[in-house]
Amino acid sequence: MAAVRDSLCNMEPVQIPRPQISGLQFIPTRGRLGFYATIRRDGEKYGVGMKPIGPRRPVLSDSLFKDDCNISKSSNTTTTDADDKMENVKSSPEQVLFYLFDSILIIFIEVSSFIPSILIIFIEVSCFIPSN
């Protein structure tokens, strides 16, 4: 029994060999961790579906980068039209909560007098909640 115990203690850790697939190149990063370099390009051949990744931010149109002199007159009319549309649109409860939480200002002031950690909270609500 002691011989079996000693032989088990002297064994190296069991490592499962990484599968070798032609066309997929494994790139080690740290230790046995890593990634397959060509899985995005050739993954569908091997049953791995990758979703296409688009830009993180929307692409800005060229109309945003026009001269300032052309924008000044047209921007005033568009803002009043947008304001008129916003007044006529009935708001859902989610929109009301969004506007409410968007315009709440919370200020934390720590008062250190006799009691060291009293926290005074001032809440200023400066928003207009549209009625249905």
mmCIF file with all atom_site columns, C-alpha atoms in Angstrom:
data_model
loop_
_atom_site.group_PDB
_atom_site.id
_atom_site.type_symbol
_atom_site.label_atom_id
_atom_site.label_alt_id
_atom_site.label_comp_id
_atom_site.label_asym_id
_atom_site.label_entity_id
_atom_site.label_seq_id
_atom_site.pdbx_PDB_ins_code
_atom_site.Cartn_x
_atom_site.Cartn_y
_atom_site.Cartn_z
_atom_site.occupancy
_atom_site.B_iso_or_equiv
_atom_site.pdbx_formal_charge
_atom_site.auth_seq_id
_atom_site.auth_comp_id
_atom_site.auth_asym_id
_atom_site.auth_atom_id
_atom_site.pdbx_PDB_model_num
ATOM 1   C CA . MET A 1 1   ? 0.000   0.000  0.000   1.00 0.00 ? 1   MET A CA 1
ATOM 2   C CA . ALA A 1 2   ? 2.856   2.380  0.766   1.00 0.00 ? 2   ALA A CA 1
ATOM 3   C CA . ALA A 1 3   ? 4.376   1.680  -2.641  1.00 0.00 ? 3   ALA A CA 1
ATOM 4   C CA . VAL A 1 4   ? 1.128   2.638  -4.404  1.00 0.00 ? 4   VAL A CA 1
ATOM 5   C CA . ARG A 1 5   ? 0.886   5.827  -2.351  1.00 0.00 ? 5   ARG A CA 1
ATOM 6   C CA . ASP A 1 6   ? 4.469   6.784  -3.159  1.00 0.00 ? 6   ASP A CA 1
ATOM 7   C CA . SER A 1 7   ? 3.969   6.130  -6.868  1.00 0.00 ? 7   SER A CA 1
ATOM 8   C CA . LEU A 1 8   ? 0.823   8.315  -6.895  1.00 0.00 ? 8   LEU A CA 1
ATOM 9   C CA . CYS A 1 9   ? 2.618   11.124 -5.066  1.00 0.00 ? 9   CYS A CA 1
ATOM 10  C CA . ASN A 1 10  ? 5.521   11.051 -7.513  1.00 0.00 ? 10  ASN A CA 1
ATOM 11  C CA . MET A 1 11  ? 3.311   11.282 -10.619 1.00 0.00 ? 11  MET A CA 1
ATOM 12  C CA . GLU A 1 12  ? 3.214   14.479 -12.635 1.00 0.00 ? 12  GLU A CA 1
ATOM 13  C CA . PRO A 1 13  ? -0.128  16.264 -13.027 1.00 0.00 ? 13  PRO A CA 1
ATOM 14  C CA . VAL A 1 14  ? -2.309  14.784 -15.742 1.00 0.00 ? 14  VAL A CA 1
ATOM 15  C CA . GLN A 1 15  ? -2.684  17.146 -18.686 1.00 0.00 ? 15  GLN A CA 1
ATOM 16  C CA . ILE A 1 16  ? -5.215  16.663 -21.423 1.00 0.00 ? 16  ILE A CA 1
ATOM 17  C CA . PRO A 1 17  ? -3.503  17.316 -24.742 1.00 0.00 ? 17  PRO A CA 1
ATOM 18  C CA . ARG A 1 18  ? -4.845  20.199 -26.769 1.00 0.00 ? 18  ARG A CA 1
ATOM 19  C CA . PRO A 1 19  ? -6.631  19.014 -29.916 1.00 0.00 ? 19  PRO A CA 1
ATOM 20  C CA . GLN A 1 20  ? -4.658  19.664 -33.083 1.00 0.00 ? 20  GLN A CA 1
ATOM 21  C CA . ILE A 1 21  ? -6.965  20.758 -35.886 1.00 0.00 ? 21  ILE A CA 1
ATOM 22  C CA . SER A 1 22  ? -5.547  21.598 -39.272 1.00 0.00 ? 22  SER A CA 1
ATOM 23  C CA . GLY A 1 23  ? -6.305  25.203 -40.168 1.00 0.00 ? 23  GLY A CA 1
ATOM 24  C CA . LEU A 1 24  ? -6.719  26.392 -36.578 1.00 0.00 ? 24  LEU A CA 1
ATOM 25  C CA . GLN A 1 25  ? -3.575  27.793 -35.018 1.00 0.00 ? 25  GLN A CA 1
ATOM 26  C CA . PHE A 1 26  ? -3.482  27.936 -31.200 1.00 0.00 ? 26  PHE A CA 1
ATOM 27  C CA . ILE A 1 27  ? -1.719  30.979 -29.732 1.00 0.00 ? 27  ILE A CA 1
ATOM 28  C CA . PRO A 1 28  ? -0.807  30.583 -26.034 1.00 0.00 ? 28  PRO A CA 1
ATOM 29  C CA . THR A 1 29  ? -1.236  33.678 -23.878 1.00 0.00 ? 29  THR A CA 1
ATOM 30  C CA . ARG A 1 30  ? -0.383  32.591 -20.334 1.00 0.00 ? 30  ARG A CA 1
ATOM 31  C CA . GLY A 1 31  ? 0.469   29.074 -19.262 1.00 0.00 ? 31  GLY A CA 1
ATOM 32  C CA . ARG A 1 32  ? -1.950  26.715 -20.977 1.00 0.00 ? 32  ARG A CA 1
ATOM 33  C CA . LEU A 1 33  ? -4.433  29.503 -21.728 1.00 0.00 ? 33  LEU A CA 1
ATOM 34  C CA . GLY A 1 34  ? -4.733  30.914 -25.212 1.00 0.00 ? 34  GLY A CA 1
ATOM 35  C CA . PHE A 1 35  ? -6.919  31.268 -28.255 1.00 0.00 ? 35  PHE A CA 1
ATOM 36  C CA . TYR A 1 36  ? -7.233  29.998 -31.804 1.00 0.00 ? 36  TYR A CA 1
ATOM 37  C CA . ALA A 1 37  ? -6.096  32.704 -34.207 1.00 0.00 ? 37  ALA A CA 1
ATOM 38  C CA . THR A 1 38  ? -8.168  31.705 -37.204 1.00 0.00 ? 38  THR A CA 1
ATOM 39  C CA . ILE A 1 39  ? -11.425 30.821 -35.457 1.00 0.00 ? 39  ILE A CA 1
ATOM 40  C CA . ARG A 1 40  ? -13.127 34.059 -36.500 1.00 0.00 ? 40  ARG A CA 1
ATOM 41  C CA . ARG A 1 41  ? -12.222 33.591 -40.151 1.00 0.00 ? 41  ARG A CA 1
ATOM 42  C CA . ASP A 1 42  ? -12.629 29.814 -40.541 1.00 0.00 ? 42  ASP A CA 1
ATOM 43  C CA . GLY A 1 43  ? -14.799 28.893 -37.553 1.00 0.00 ? 43  GLY A CA 1
ATOM 44  C CA . GLU A 1 44  ? -17.903 28.032 -39.549 1.00 0.00 ? 44  GLU A CA 1
ATOM 45  C CA . LYS A 1 45  ? -16.061 25.132 -41.183 1.00 0.00 ? 45  LYS A CA 1
ATOM 46  C CA . TYR A 1 46  ? -15.632 23.584 -37.727 1.00 0.00 ? 46  TYR A CA 1
ATOM 47  C CA . GLY A 1 47  ? -19.102 24.329 -36.348 1.00 0.00 ? 47  GLY A CA 1
ATOM 48  C CA . VAL A 1 48  ? -18.240 27.513 -34.462 1.00 0.00 ? 48  VAL A CA 1
ATOM 49  C CA . GLY A 1 49  ? -20.511 30.416 -35.354 1.00 0.00 ? 49  GLY A CA 1
ATOM 50  C CA . MET A 1 50  ? -19.220 33.930 -34.740 1.00 0.00 ? 50  MET A CA 1
ATOM 51  C CA . LYS A 1 51  ? -21.473 36.968 -34.740 1.00 0.00 ? 51  LYS A CA 1
ATOM 52  C CA . PRO A 1 52  ? -20.147 39.867 -36.804 1.00 0.00 ? 52  PRO A CA 1
ATOM 53  C CA . ILE A 1 53  ? -18.990 42.721 -34.616 1.00 0.00 ? 53  ILE A CA 1
ATOM 54  C CA . GLY A 1 54  ? -19.952 46.155 -35.880 1.00 0.00 ? 54  GLY A CA 1
ATOM 55  C CA . PRO A 1 55  ? -18.688 49.538 -34.768 1.00 0.00 ? 55  PRO A CA 1
ATOM 56  C CA . ARG A 1 56  ? -19.198 50.358 -31.102 1.00 0.00 ? 56  ARG A CA 1
ATOM 57  C CA . ARG A 1 57  ? -20.477 53.832 -31.847 1.00 0.00 ? 57  ARG A CA 1
ATOM 58  C CA . PRO A 1 58  ? -22.798 54.872 -34.661 1.00 0.00 ? 58  PRO A CA 1
ATOM 59  C CA . VAL A 1 59  ? -21.093 56.304 -37.707 1.00 0.00 ? 59  VAL A CA 1
ATOM 60  C CA . LEU A 1 60  ? -21.314 60.097 -37.789 1.00 0.00 ? 60  LEU A CA 1
ATOM 61  C CA . SER A 1 61  ? -22.792 61.558 -40.947 1.00 0.00 ? 61  SER A CA 1
ATOM 62  C CA . ASP A 1 62  ? -21.031 64.214 -42.995 1.00 0.00 ? 62  ASP A CA 1
ATOM 63  C CA . SER A 1 63  ? -23.881 66.653 -42.379 1.00 0.00 ? 63  SER A CA 1
ATOM 64  C CA . LEU A 1 64  ? -22.629 67.148 -38.820 1.00 0.00 ? 64  LEU A CA 1
ATOM 65  C CA . PHE A 1 65  ? -19.386 68.660 -40.083 1.00 0.00 ? 65  PHE A CA 1
ATOM 66  C CA . LYS A 1 66  ? -20.784 71.486 -42.219 1.00 0.00 ? 66  LYS A CA 1
ATOM 67  C CA . ASP A 1 67  ? -19.799 75.149 -41.838 1.00 0.00 ? 67  ASP A CA 1
ATOM 68  C CA . ASP A 1 68  ? -21.159 76.899 -38.742 1.00 0.00 ? 68  ASP A CA 1
ATOM 69  C CA . CYS A 1 69  ? -22.664 79.759 -40.777 1.00 0.00 ? 69  CYS A CA 1
ATOM 70  C CA . ASN A 1 70  ? -24.974 77.340 -42.625 1.00 0.00 ? 70  ASN A CA 1
ATOM 71  C CA . ILE A 1 71  ? -26.092 75.568 -39.478 1.00 0.00 ? 71  ILE A CA 1
ATOM 72  C CA . SER A 1 72  ? -27.015 78.571 -37.327 1.00 0.00 ? 72  SER A CA 1
ATOM 73  C CA . LYS A 1 73  ? -30.248 79.457 -39.161 1.00 0.00 ? 73  LYS A CA 1
ATOM 74  C CA . SER A 1 74  ? -31.409 75.920 -39.822 1.00 0.00 ? 74  SER A CA 1
ATOM 75  C CA . SER A 1 75  ? -30.704 74.661 -36.305 1.00 0.00 ? 75  SER A CA 1
ATOM 76  C CA . ASN A 1 76  ? -33.001 77.227 -34.671 1.00 0.00 ? 76  ASN A CA 1
ATOM 77  C CA . THR A 1 77  ? -36.000 76.126 -36.723 1.00 0.00 ? 77  THR A CA 1
ATOM 78  C CA . THR A 1 78  ? -35.364 72.442 -36.126 1.00 0.00 ? 78  THR A CA 1
ATOM 79  C CA . THR A 1 79  ? -35.118 72.856 -32.357 1.00 0.00 ? 79  THR A CA 1
ATOM 80  C CA . THR A 1 80  ? -38.466 74.665 -32.147 1.00 0.00 ? 80  THR A CA 1
ATOM 81  C CA . ASP A 1 81  ? -40.083 71.971 -34.303 1.00 0.00 ? 81  ASP A CA 1
ATOM 82  C CA . ALA A 1 82  ? -38.647 69.282 -32.050 1.00 0.00 ? 82  ALA A CA 1
ATOM 83  C CA . ASP A 1 83  ? -39.878 71.121 -28.935 1.00 0.00 ? 83  ASP A CA 1
ATOM 84  C CA . ASP A 1 84  ? -43.384 71.373 -30.411 1.00 0.00 ? 84  ASP A CA 1
ATOM 85  C CA . LYS A 1 85  ? -43.404 67.666 -31.164 1.00 0.00 ? 85  LYS A CA 1
ATOM 86  C CA . MET A 1 86  ? -42.229 66.818 -27.639 1.00 0.00 ? 86  MET A CA 1
ATOM 87  C CA . GLU A 1 87  ? -45.048 68.883 -26.108 1.00 0.00 ? 87  GLU A CA 1
ATOM 88  C CA . ASN A 1 88  ? -47.693 67.119 -28.209 1.00 0.00 ? 88  ASN A CA 1
ATOM 89  C CA . VAL A 1 89  ? -46.440 63.591 -27.512 1.00 0.00 ? 89  VAL A CA 1
ATOM 90  C CA . LYS A 1 90  ? -47.978 61.844 -24.505 1.00 0.00 ? 90  LYS A CA 1
ATOM 91  C CA . SER A 1 91  ? -45.297 60.308 -22.345 1.00 0.00 ? 91  SER A CA 1
ATOM 92  C CA . SER A 1 92  ? -45.187 56.796 -20.999 1.00 0.00 ? 92  SER A CA 1
ATOM 93  C CA . PRO A 1 93  ? -44.342 56.059 -17.343 1.00 0.00 ? 93  PRO A CA 1
ATOM 94  C CA . GLU A 1 94  ? -40.834 54.945 -18.353 1.00 0.00 ? 94  GLU A CA 1
ATOM 95  C CA . GLN A 1 95  ? -40.191 58.278 -20.060 1.00 0.00 ? 95  GLN A CA 1
ATOM 96  C CA . VAL A 1 96  ? -41.448 60.182 -17.018 1.00 0.00 ? 96  VAL A CA 1
ATOM 97  C CA . LEU A 1 97  ? -39.126 58.190 -14.754 1.00 0.00 ? 97  LEU A CA 1
ATOM 98  C CA . PHE A 1 98  ? -36.232 58.761 -17.129 1.00 0.00 ? 98  PHE A CA 1
ATOM 99  C CA . TYR A 1 99  ? -36.755 62.520 -17.088 1.00 0.00 ? 99  TYR A CA 1
ATOM 100 C CA . LEU A 1 100 ? -37.272 62.486 -13.332 1.00 0.00 ? 100 LEU A CA 1
ATOM 101 C CA . PHE A 1 101 ? -34.101 60.537 -12.566 1.00 0.00 ? 101 PHE A CA 1
ATOM 102 C CA . ASP A 1 102 ? -32.179 62.451 -15.198 1.00 0.00 ? 102 ASP A CA 1
ATOM 103 C CA . SER A 1 103 ? -32.817 65.763 -13.482 1.00 0.00 ? 103 SER A CA 1
ATOM 104 C CA . ILE A 1 104 ? -32.478 64.799 -9.813  1.00 0.00 ? 104 ILE A CA 1
ATOM 105 C CA . LEU A 1 105 ? -29.431 66.324 -8.243  1.00 0.00 ? 105 LEU A CA 1
ATOM 106 C CA . ILE A 1 106 ? -28.194 64.617 -5.097  1.00 0.00 ? 106 ILE A CA 1
ATOM 107 C CA . ILE A 1 107 ? -25.555 66.337 -3.028  1.00 0.00 ? 107 ILE A CA 1
ATOM 108 C CA . PHE A 1 108 ? -23.857 64.532 -0.172  1.00 0.00 ? 108 PHE A CA 1
ATOM 109 C CA . ILE A 1 109 ? -22.260 66.688 2.496   1.00 0.00 ? 109 ILE A CA 1
ATOM 110 C CA . GLU A 1 110 ? -20.354 65.089 5.316   1.00 0.00 ? 110 GLU A CA 1
ATOM 111 C CA . VAL A 1 111 ? -20.728 66.986 8.542   1.00 0.00 ? 111 VAL A CA 1
ATOM 112 C CA . SER A 1 112 ? -17.932 66.410 11.001  1.00 0.00 ? 112 SER A CA 1
ATOM 113 C CA . SER A 1 113 ? -18.967 68.012 14.258  1.00 0.00 ? 113 SER A CA 1
ATOM 114 C CA . PHE A 1 114 ? -19.640 66.008 17.398  1.00 0.00 ? 114 PHE A CA 1
ATOM 115 C CA . ILE A 1 115 ? -20.747 62.903 15.517  1.00 0.00 ? 115 ILE A CA 1
ATOM 116 C CA . PRO A 1 116 ? -18.054 62.183 12.903  1.00 0.00 ? 116 PRO A CA 1
ATOM 117 C CA . SER A 1 117 ? -20.051 60.603 10.108  1.00 0.00 ? 117 SER A CA 1
ATOM 118 C CA . ILE A 1 118 ? -23.451 62.238 9.805   1.00 0.00 ? 118 ILE A CA 1
ATOM 119 C CA . LEU A 1 119 ? -24.576 62.389 6.205   1.00 0.00 ? 119 LEU A CA 1
ATOM 120 C CA . ILE A 1 120 ? -26.947 65.108 5.069   1.00 0.00 ? 120 ILE A CA 1
ATOM 121 C CA . ILE A 1 121 ? -28.683 64.538 1.742   1.00 0.00 ? 121 ILE A CA 1
ATOM 122 C CA . PHE A 1 122 ? -30.119 67.390 -0.287  1.00 0.00 ? 122 PHE A CA 1
ATOM 123 C CA . ILE A 1 123 ? -32.333 66.424 -3.192  1.00 0.00 ? 123 ILE A CA 1
ATOM 124 C CA . GLU A 1 124 ? -33.222 69.048 -5.732  1.00 0.00 ? 124 GLU A CA 1
ATOM 125 C CA . VAL A 1 125 ? -35.804 68.081 -8.302  1.00 0.00 ? 125 VAL A CA 1
ATOM 126 C CA . SER A 1 126 ? -35.846 70.544 -11.154 1.00 0.00 ? 126 SER A CA 1
ATOM 127 C CA . CYS A 1 127 ? -37.912 68.931 -13.852 1.00 0.00 ? 127 CYS A CA 1
ATOM 128 C CA . PHE A 1 128 ? -41.259 69.187 -15.500 1.00 0.00 ? 128 PHE A CA 1
ATOM 129 C CA . ILE A 1 129 ? -43.362 66.038 -15.361 1.00 0.00 ? 129 ILE A CA 1
ATOM 130 C CA . PRO A 1 130 ? -45.809 66.124 -18.277 1.00 0.00 ? 130 PRO A CA 1
ATOM 131 C CA . SER A 1 131 ? -49.403 65.242 -17.475 1.00 0.00 ? 131 SER A CA 1
ATOM 132 C CA . ASN A 1 132 ? -51.333 62.670 -19.492 1.00 0.00 ? 132 ASN A CA 1
#
